[in-house]
mmCIF file of C-alpha atoms and ligand atoms in Angstrom:
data_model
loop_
_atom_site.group_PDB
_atom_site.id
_atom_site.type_symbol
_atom_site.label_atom_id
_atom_site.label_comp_id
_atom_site.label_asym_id
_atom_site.label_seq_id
_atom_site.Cartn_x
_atom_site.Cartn_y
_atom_site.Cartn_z
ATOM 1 C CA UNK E 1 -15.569 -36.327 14.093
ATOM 2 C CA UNK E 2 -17.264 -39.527 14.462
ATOM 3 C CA UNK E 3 -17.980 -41.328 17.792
ATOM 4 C CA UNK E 4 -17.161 -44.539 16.477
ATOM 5 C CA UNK E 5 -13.587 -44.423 17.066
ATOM 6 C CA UNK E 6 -14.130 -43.479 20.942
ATOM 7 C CA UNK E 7 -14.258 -45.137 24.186
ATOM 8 C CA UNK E 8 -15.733 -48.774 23.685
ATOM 9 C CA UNK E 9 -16.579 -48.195 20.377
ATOM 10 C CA UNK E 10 -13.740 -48.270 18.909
ATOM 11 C CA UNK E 11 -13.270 -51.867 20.304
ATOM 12 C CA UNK E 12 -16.891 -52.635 18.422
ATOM 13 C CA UNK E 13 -15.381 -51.544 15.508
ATOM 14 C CA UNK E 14 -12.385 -53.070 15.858
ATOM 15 C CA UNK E 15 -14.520 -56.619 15.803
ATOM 16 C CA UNK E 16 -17.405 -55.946 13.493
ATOM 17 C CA UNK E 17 -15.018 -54.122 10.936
ATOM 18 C CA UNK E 18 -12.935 -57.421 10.953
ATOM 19 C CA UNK E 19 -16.021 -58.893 8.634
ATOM 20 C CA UNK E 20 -16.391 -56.083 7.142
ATOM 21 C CA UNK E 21 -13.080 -55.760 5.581
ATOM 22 C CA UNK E 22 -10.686 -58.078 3.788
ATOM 23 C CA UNK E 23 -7.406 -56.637 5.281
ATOM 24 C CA UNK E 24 -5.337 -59.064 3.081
ATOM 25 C CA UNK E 25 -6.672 -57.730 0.226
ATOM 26 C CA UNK E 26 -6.682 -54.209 1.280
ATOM 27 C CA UNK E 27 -2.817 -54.425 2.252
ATOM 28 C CA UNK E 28 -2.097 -56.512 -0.960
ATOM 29 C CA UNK E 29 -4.348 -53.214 -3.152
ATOM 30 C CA UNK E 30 -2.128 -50.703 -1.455
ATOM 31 C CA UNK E 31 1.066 -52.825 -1.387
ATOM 32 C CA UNK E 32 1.321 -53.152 -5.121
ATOM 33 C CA UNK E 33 1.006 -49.280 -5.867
ATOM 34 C CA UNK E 34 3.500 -48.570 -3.786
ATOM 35 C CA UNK E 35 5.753 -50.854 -4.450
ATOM 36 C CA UNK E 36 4.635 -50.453 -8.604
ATOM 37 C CA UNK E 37 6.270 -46.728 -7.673
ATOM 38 C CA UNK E 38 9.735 -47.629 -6.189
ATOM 39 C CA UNK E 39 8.574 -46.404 -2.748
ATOM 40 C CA UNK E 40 10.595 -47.641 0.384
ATOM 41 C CA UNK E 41 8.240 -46.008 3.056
ATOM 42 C CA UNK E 42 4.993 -45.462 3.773
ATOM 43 C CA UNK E 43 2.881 -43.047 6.232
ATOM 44 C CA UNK E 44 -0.818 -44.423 6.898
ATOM 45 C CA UNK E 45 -3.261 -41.750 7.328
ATOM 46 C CA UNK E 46 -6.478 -43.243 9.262
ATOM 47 C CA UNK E 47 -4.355 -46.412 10.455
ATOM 48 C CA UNK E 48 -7.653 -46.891 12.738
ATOM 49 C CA UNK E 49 -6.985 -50.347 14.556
ATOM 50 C CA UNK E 50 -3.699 -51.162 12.855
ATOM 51 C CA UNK E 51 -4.650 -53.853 10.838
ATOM 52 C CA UNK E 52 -2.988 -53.175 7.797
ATOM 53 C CA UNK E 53 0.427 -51.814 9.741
ATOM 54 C CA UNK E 54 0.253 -55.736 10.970
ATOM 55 C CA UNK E 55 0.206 -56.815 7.045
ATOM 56 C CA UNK E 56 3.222 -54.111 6.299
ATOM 57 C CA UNK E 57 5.431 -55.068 9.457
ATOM 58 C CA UNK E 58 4.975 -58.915 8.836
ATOM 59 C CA UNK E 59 6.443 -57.955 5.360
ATOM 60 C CA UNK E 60 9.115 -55.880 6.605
ATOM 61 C CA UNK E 61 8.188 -52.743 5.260
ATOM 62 C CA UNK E 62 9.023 -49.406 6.678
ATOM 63 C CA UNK E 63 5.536 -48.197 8.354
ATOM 64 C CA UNK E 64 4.443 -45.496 10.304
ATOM 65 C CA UNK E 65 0.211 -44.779 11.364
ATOM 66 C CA UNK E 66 -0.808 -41.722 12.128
ATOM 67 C CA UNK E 67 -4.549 -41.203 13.612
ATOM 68 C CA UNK E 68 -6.894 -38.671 15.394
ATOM 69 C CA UNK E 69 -8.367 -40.865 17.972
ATOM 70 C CA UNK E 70 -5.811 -42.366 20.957
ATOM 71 C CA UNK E 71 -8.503 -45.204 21.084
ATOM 72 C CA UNK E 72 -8.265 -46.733 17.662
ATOM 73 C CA UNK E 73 -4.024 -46.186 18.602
ATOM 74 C CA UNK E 74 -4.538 -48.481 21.669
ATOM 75 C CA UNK E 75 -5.779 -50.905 19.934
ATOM 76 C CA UNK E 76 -3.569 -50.452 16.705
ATOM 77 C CA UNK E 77 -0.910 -50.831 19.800
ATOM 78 C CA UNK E 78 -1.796 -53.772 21.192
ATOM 79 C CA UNK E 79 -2.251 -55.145 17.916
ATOM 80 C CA UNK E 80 1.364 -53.969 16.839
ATOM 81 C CA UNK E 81 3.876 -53.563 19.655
ATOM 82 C CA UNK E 82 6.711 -52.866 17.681
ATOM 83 C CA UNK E 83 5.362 -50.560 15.262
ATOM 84 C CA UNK E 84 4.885 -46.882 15.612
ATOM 85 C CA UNK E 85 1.212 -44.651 15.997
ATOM 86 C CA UNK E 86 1.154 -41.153 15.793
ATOM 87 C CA UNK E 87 -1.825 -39.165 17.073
ATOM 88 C CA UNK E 88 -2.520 -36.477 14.643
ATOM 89 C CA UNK E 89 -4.598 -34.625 12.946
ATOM 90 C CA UNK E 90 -4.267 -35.379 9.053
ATOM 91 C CA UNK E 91 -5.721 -31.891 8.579
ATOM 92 C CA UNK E 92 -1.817 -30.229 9.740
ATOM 93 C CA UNK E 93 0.581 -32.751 10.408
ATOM 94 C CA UNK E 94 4.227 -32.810 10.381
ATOM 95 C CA UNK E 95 6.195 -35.638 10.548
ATOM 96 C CA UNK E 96 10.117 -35.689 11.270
ATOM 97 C CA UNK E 97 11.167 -37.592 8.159
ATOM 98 C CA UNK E 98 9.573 -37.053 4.883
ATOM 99 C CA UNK E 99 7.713 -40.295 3.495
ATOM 100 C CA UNK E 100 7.923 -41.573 -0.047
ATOM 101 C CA UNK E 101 4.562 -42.651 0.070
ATOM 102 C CA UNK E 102 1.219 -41.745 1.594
ATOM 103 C CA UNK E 103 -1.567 -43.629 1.753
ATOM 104 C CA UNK E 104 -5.329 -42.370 3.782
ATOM 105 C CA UNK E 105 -7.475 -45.383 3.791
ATOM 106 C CA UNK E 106 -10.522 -46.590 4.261
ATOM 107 C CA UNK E 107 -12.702 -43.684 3.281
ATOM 108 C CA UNK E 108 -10.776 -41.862 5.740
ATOM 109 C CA UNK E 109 -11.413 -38.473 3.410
ATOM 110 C CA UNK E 110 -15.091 -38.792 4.179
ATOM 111 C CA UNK E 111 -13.867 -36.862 7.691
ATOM 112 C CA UNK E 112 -13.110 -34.104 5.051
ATOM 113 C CA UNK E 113 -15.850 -32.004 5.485
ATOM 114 C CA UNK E 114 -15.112 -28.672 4.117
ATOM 115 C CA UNK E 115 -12.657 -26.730 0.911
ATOM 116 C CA UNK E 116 -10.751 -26.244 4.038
ATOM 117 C CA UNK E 117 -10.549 -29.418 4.865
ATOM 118 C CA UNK E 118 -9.640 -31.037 2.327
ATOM 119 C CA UNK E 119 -6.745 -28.088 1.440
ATOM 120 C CA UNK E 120 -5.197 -28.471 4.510
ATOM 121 C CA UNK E 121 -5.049 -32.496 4.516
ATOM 122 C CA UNK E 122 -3.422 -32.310 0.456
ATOM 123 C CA UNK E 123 -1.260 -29.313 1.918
ATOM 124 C CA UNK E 124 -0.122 -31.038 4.682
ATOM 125 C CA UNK E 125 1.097 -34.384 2.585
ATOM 126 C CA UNK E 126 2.553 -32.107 -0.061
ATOM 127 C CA UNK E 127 5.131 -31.052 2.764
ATOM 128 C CA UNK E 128 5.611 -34.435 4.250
ATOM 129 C CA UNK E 129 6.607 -36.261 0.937
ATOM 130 C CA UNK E 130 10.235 -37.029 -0.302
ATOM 131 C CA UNK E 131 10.426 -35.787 -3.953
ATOM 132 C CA UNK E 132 8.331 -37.787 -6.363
ATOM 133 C CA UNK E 133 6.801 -38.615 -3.754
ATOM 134 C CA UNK E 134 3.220 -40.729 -4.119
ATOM 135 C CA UNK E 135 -0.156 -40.069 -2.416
ATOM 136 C CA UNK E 136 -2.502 -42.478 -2.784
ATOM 137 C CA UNK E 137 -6.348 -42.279 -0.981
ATOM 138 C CA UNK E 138 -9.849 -43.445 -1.573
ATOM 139 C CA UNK E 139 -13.116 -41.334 -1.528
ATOM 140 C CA UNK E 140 -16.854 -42.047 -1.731
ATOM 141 C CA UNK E 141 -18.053 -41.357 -5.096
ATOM 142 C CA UNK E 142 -21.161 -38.739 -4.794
ATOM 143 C CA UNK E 143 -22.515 -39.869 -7.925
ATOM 144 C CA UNK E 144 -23.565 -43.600 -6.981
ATOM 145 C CA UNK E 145 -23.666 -42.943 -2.993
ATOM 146 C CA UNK E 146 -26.189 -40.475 -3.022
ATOM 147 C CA UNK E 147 -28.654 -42.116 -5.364
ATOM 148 C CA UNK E 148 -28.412 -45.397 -3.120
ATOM 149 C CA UNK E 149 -29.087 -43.255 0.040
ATOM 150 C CA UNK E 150 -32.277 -42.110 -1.242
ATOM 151 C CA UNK E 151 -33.113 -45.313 -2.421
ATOM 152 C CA UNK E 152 -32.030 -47.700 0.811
ATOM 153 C CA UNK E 153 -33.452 -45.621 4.078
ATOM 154 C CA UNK E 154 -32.046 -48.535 5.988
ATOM 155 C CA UNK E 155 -29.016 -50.262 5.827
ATOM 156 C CA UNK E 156 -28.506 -53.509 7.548
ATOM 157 C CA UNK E 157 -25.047 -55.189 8.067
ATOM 158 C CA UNK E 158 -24.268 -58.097 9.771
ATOM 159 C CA UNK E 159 -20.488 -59.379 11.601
ATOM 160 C CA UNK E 160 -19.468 -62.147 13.247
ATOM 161 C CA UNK E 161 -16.509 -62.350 14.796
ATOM 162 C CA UNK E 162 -14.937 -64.666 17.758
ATOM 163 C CA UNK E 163 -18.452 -66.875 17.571
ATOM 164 C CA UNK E 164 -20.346 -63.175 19.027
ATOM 165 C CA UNK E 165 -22.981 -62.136 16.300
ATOM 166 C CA UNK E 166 -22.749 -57.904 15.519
ATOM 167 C CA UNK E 167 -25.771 -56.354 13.605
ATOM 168 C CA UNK E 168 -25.688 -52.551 12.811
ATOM 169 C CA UNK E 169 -28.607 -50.787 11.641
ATOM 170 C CA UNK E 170 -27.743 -47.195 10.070
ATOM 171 C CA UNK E 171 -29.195 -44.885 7.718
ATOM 172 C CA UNK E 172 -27.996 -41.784 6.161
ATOM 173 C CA UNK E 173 -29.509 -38.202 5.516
ATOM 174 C CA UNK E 174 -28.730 -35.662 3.432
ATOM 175 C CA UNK E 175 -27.226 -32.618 5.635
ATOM 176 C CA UNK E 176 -26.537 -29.979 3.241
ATOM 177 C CA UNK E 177 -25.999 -30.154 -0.244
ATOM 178 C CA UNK E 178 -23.325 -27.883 0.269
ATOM 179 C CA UNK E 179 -20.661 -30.276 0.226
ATOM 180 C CA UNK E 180 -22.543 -33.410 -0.503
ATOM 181 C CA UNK E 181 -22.696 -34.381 3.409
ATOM 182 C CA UNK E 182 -24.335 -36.620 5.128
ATOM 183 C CA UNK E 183 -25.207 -37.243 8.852
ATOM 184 C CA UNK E 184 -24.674 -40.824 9.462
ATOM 185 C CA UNK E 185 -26.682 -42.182 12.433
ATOM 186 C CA UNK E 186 -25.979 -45.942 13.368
ATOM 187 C CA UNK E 187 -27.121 -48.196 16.031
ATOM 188 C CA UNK E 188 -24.634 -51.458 16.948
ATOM 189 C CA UNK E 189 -26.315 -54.743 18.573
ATOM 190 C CA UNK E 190 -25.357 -58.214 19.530
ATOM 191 C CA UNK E 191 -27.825 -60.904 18.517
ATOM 192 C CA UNK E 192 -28.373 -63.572 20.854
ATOM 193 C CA UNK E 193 -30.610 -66.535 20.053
ATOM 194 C CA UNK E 194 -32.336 -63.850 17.579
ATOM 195 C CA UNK E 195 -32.560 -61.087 20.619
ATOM 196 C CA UNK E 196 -30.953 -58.032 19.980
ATOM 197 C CA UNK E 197 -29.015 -55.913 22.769
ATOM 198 C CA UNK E 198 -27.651 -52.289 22.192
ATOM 199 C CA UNK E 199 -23.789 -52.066 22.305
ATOM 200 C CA UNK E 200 -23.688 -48.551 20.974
ATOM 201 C CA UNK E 201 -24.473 -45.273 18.585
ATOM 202 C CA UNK E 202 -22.707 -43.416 16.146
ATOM 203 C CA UNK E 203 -23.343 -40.401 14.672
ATOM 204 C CA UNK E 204 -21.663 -38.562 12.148
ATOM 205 C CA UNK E 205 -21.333 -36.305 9.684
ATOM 206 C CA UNK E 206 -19.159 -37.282 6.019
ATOM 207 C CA UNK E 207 -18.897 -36.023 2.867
ATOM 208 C CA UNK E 208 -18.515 -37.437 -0.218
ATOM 209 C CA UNK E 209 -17.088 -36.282 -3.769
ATOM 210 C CA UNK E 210 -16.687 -36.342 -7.073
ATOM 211 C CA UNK E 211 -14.339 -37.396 -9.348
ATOM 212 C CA UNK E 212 -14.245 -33.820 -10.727
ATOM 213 C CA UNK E 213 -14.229 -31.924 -6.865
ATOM 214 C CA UNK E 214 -11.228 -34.102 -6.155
ATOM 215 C CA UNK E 215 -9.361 -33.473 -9.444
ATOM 216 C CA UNK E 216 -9.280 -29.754 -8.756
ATOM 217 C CA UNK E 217 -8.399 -30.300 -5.163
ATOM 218 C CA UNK E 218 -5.221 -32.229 -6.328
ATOM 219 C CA UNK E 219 -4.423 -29.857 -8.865
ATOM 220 C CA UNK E 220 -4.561 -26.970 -6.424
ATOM 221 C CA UNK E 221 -2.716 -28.545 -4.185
ATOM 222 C CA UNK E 222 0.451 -29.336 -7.188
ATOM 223 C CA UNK E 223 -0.304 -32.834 -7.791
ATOM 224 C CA UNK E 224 -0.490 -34.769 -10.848
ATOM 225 C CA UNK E 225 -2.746 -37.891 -11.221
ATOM 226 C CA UNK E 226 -1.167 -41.100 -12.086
ATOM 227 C CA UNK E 227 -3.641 -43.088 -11.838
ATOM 228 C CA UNK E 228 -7.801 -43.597 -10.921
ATOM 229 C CA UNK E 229 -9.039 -46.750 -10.020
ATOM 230 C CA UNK E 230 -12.537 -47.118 -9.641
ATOM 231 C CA UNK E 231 -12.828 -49.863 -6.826
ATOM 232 C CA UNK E 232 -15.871 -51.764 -5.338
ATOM 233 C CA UNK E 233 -15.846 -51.651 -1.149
ATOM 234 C CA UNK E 234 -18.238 -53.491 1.530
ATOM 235 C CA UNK E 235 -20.627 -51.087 1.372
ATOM 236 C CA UNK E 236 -19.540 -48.467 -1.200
ATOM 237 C CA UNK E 237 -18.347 -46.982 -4.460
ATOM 238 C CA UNK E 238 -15.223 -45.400 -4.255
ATOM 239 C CA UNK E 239 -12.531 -43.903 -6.204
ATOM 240 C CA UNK E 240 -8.710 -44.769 -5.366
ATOM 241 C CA UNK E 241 -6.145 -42.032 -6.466
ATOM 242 C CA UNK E 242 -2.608 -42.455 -7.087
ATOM 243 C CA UNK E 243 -1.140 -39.055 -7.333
ATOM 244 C CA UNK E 244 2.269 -38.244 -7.447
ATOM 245 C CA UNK E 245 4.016 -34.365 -6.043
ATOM 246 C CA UNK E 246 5.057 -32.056 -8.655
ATOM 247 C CA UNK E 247 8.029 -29.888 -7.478
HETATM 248 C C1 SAM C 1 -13.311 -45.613 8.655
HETATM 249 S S1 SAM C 1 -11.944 -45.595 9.777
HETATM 250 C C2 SAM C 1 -10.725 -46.420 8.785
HETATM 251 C C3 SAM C 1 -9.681 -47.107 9.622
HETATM 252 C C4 SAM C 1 -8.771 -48.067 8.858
HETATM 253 N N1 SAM C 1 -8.090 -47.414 7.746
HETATM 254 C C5 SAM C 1 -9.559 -49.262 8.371
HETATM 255 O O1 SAM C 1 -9.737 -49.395 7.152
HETATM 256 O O2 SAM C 1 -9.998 -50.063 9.214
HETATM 257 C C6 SAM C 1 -11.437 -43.893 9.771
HETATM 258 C C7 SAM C 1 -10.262 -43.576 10.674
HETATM 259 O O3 SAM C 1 -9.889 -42.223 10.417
HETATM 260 C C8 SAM C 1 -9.567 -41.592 11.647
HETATM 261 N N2 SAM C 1 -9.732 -40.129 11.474
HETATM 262 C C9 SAM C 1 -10.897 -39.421 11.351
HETATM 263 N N3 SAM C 1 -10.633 -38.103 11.241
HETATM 264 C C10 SAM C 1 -9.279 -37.967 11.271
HETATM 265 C C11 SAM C 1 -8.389 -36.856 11.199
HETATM 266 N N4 SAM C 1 -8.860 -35.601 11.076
HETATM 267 N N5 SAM C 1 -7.048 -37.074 11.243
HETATM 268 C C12 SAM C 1 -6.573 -38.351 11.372
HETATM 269 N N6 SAM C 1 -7.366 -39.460 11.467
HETATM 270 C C13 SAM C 1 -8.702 -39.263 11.405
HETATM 271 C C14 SAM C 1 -10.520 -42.220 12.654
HETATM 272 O O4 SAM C 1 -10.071 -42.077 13.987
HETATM 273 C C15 SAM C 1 -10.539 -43.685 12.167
HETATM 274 O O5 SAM C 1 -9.552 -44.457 12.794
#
């Protein structure tokens, strides 16, 4: 599990991921498949600072976020007073009411780190979805990520936010090809009149996949693929699935 959803971190990436990310678009991507498949609900896997359950509430739609870190909740709380958090593990989770939809966003699955993993997370949402039901989620394509790691040993970004300058400076190493993981190490700054102070670390460890790893996940798991959108982020390649249950 990463450190950047703890303690004061989470608040840094609250603000830095706010120029990172274009939540209107990234509610209106996720809005129209679910709406394209006659779903009435949705569960949010990853709901991280609850900036897209803002987008789905303002629109009346029936929400519910489920996370692993009580941080990124508080936040997604004070962001969203009237809408509801779970903290979860997306690994085995069980929700009251089933959900006609299921979305894990924002590269979420990257957390996914091994077979079991990734069985118990496509387990788990097989059980929590209404019949027909629709699970959508994005991954980091192996194929173009790990070719750009080798190539880019430093990756800059920049954020403003709130007239306070953010600058992160990570870089990524191949753990084990194994999996296709990577160890993640990233430190955050302010920059102030072109001085930089230290506001935090992350470290990590992801995976990524390929198309063809995540087709026979899916189909293990009794899912059939609807759709595969192959969709440009911030700072990576990803794939978005729509897949819908089988019974
Ligand atoms: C990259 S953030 C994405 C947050 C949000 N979707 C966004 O786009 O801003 C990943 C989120 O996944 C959550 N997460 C990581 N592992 C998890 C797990 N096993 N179960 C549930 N949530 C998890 C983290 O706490 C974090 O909020």
């Amino acid at each position: 599990m990463a450190s950047l959803y703890d303690g004061e971190m989470a608040k840094v990436y609250d603000l830095m991921y706010q120029t990172f990310v274009d939540y209107d678009e990234e509610y209106h991507f996720y809005n129209t498949l679910i709406v394209k498949n006659n779903c009435k609900n949705v569960l949010e896997i990853g709901s991280g600072t609850g900036n897209l359950a803002k987008r789905f509430y303002e629109n009346n739609f029936d929400y519910l976020g489920l996370d692993f870190s009580q941080d990124m909740i508080n936040i997604a709380k004070e962001r969203n007073p009237n809408v509801t958090f779970i903290q979860s593990d997306m690994r085995n989770f069980s929700l009251t009411k089933k959900k006609d939809s299921i979305i894990i966003t924002g590269r979420t699955t990257s957390y996914l780190i091994t077979n079991e993993d990734v069985n118990g997370t496509f387990a788990s949402v097989y059980r929590n979805l209404s019949e027909n039901g629709i699970f959508c989620f994005d991954f980091i394509d192996a194929n173009r990520f790990i070719p750009y790691t080798i190539e880019n040993k430093l990756i800059v970004h920049h954020a403003e936010y709130d007239g306070i300058k953010y600058y992160r400076e990570g870089n990524w190493e191949i753990a084990t090809l194994e999996n296709f993981m990577l160890d993640w190490t990233a430190n955050y700054y302010t920059l102030t009149n072109d001085i930089k102070t230290l506001i935090g670390s992350d470290l990590s460890t992801v995976r990524v996949f390929t198309l063809n790893e995540i087709q026979l996940f899916l189909y293990l798991n009794n899912f059939e693929i609807i759709e595969t959108i192959d969709r440009k982020t911030y700072a990576y390649d990803t794939y978005v699935i729509v897949a819908k249950k089988k019974s």
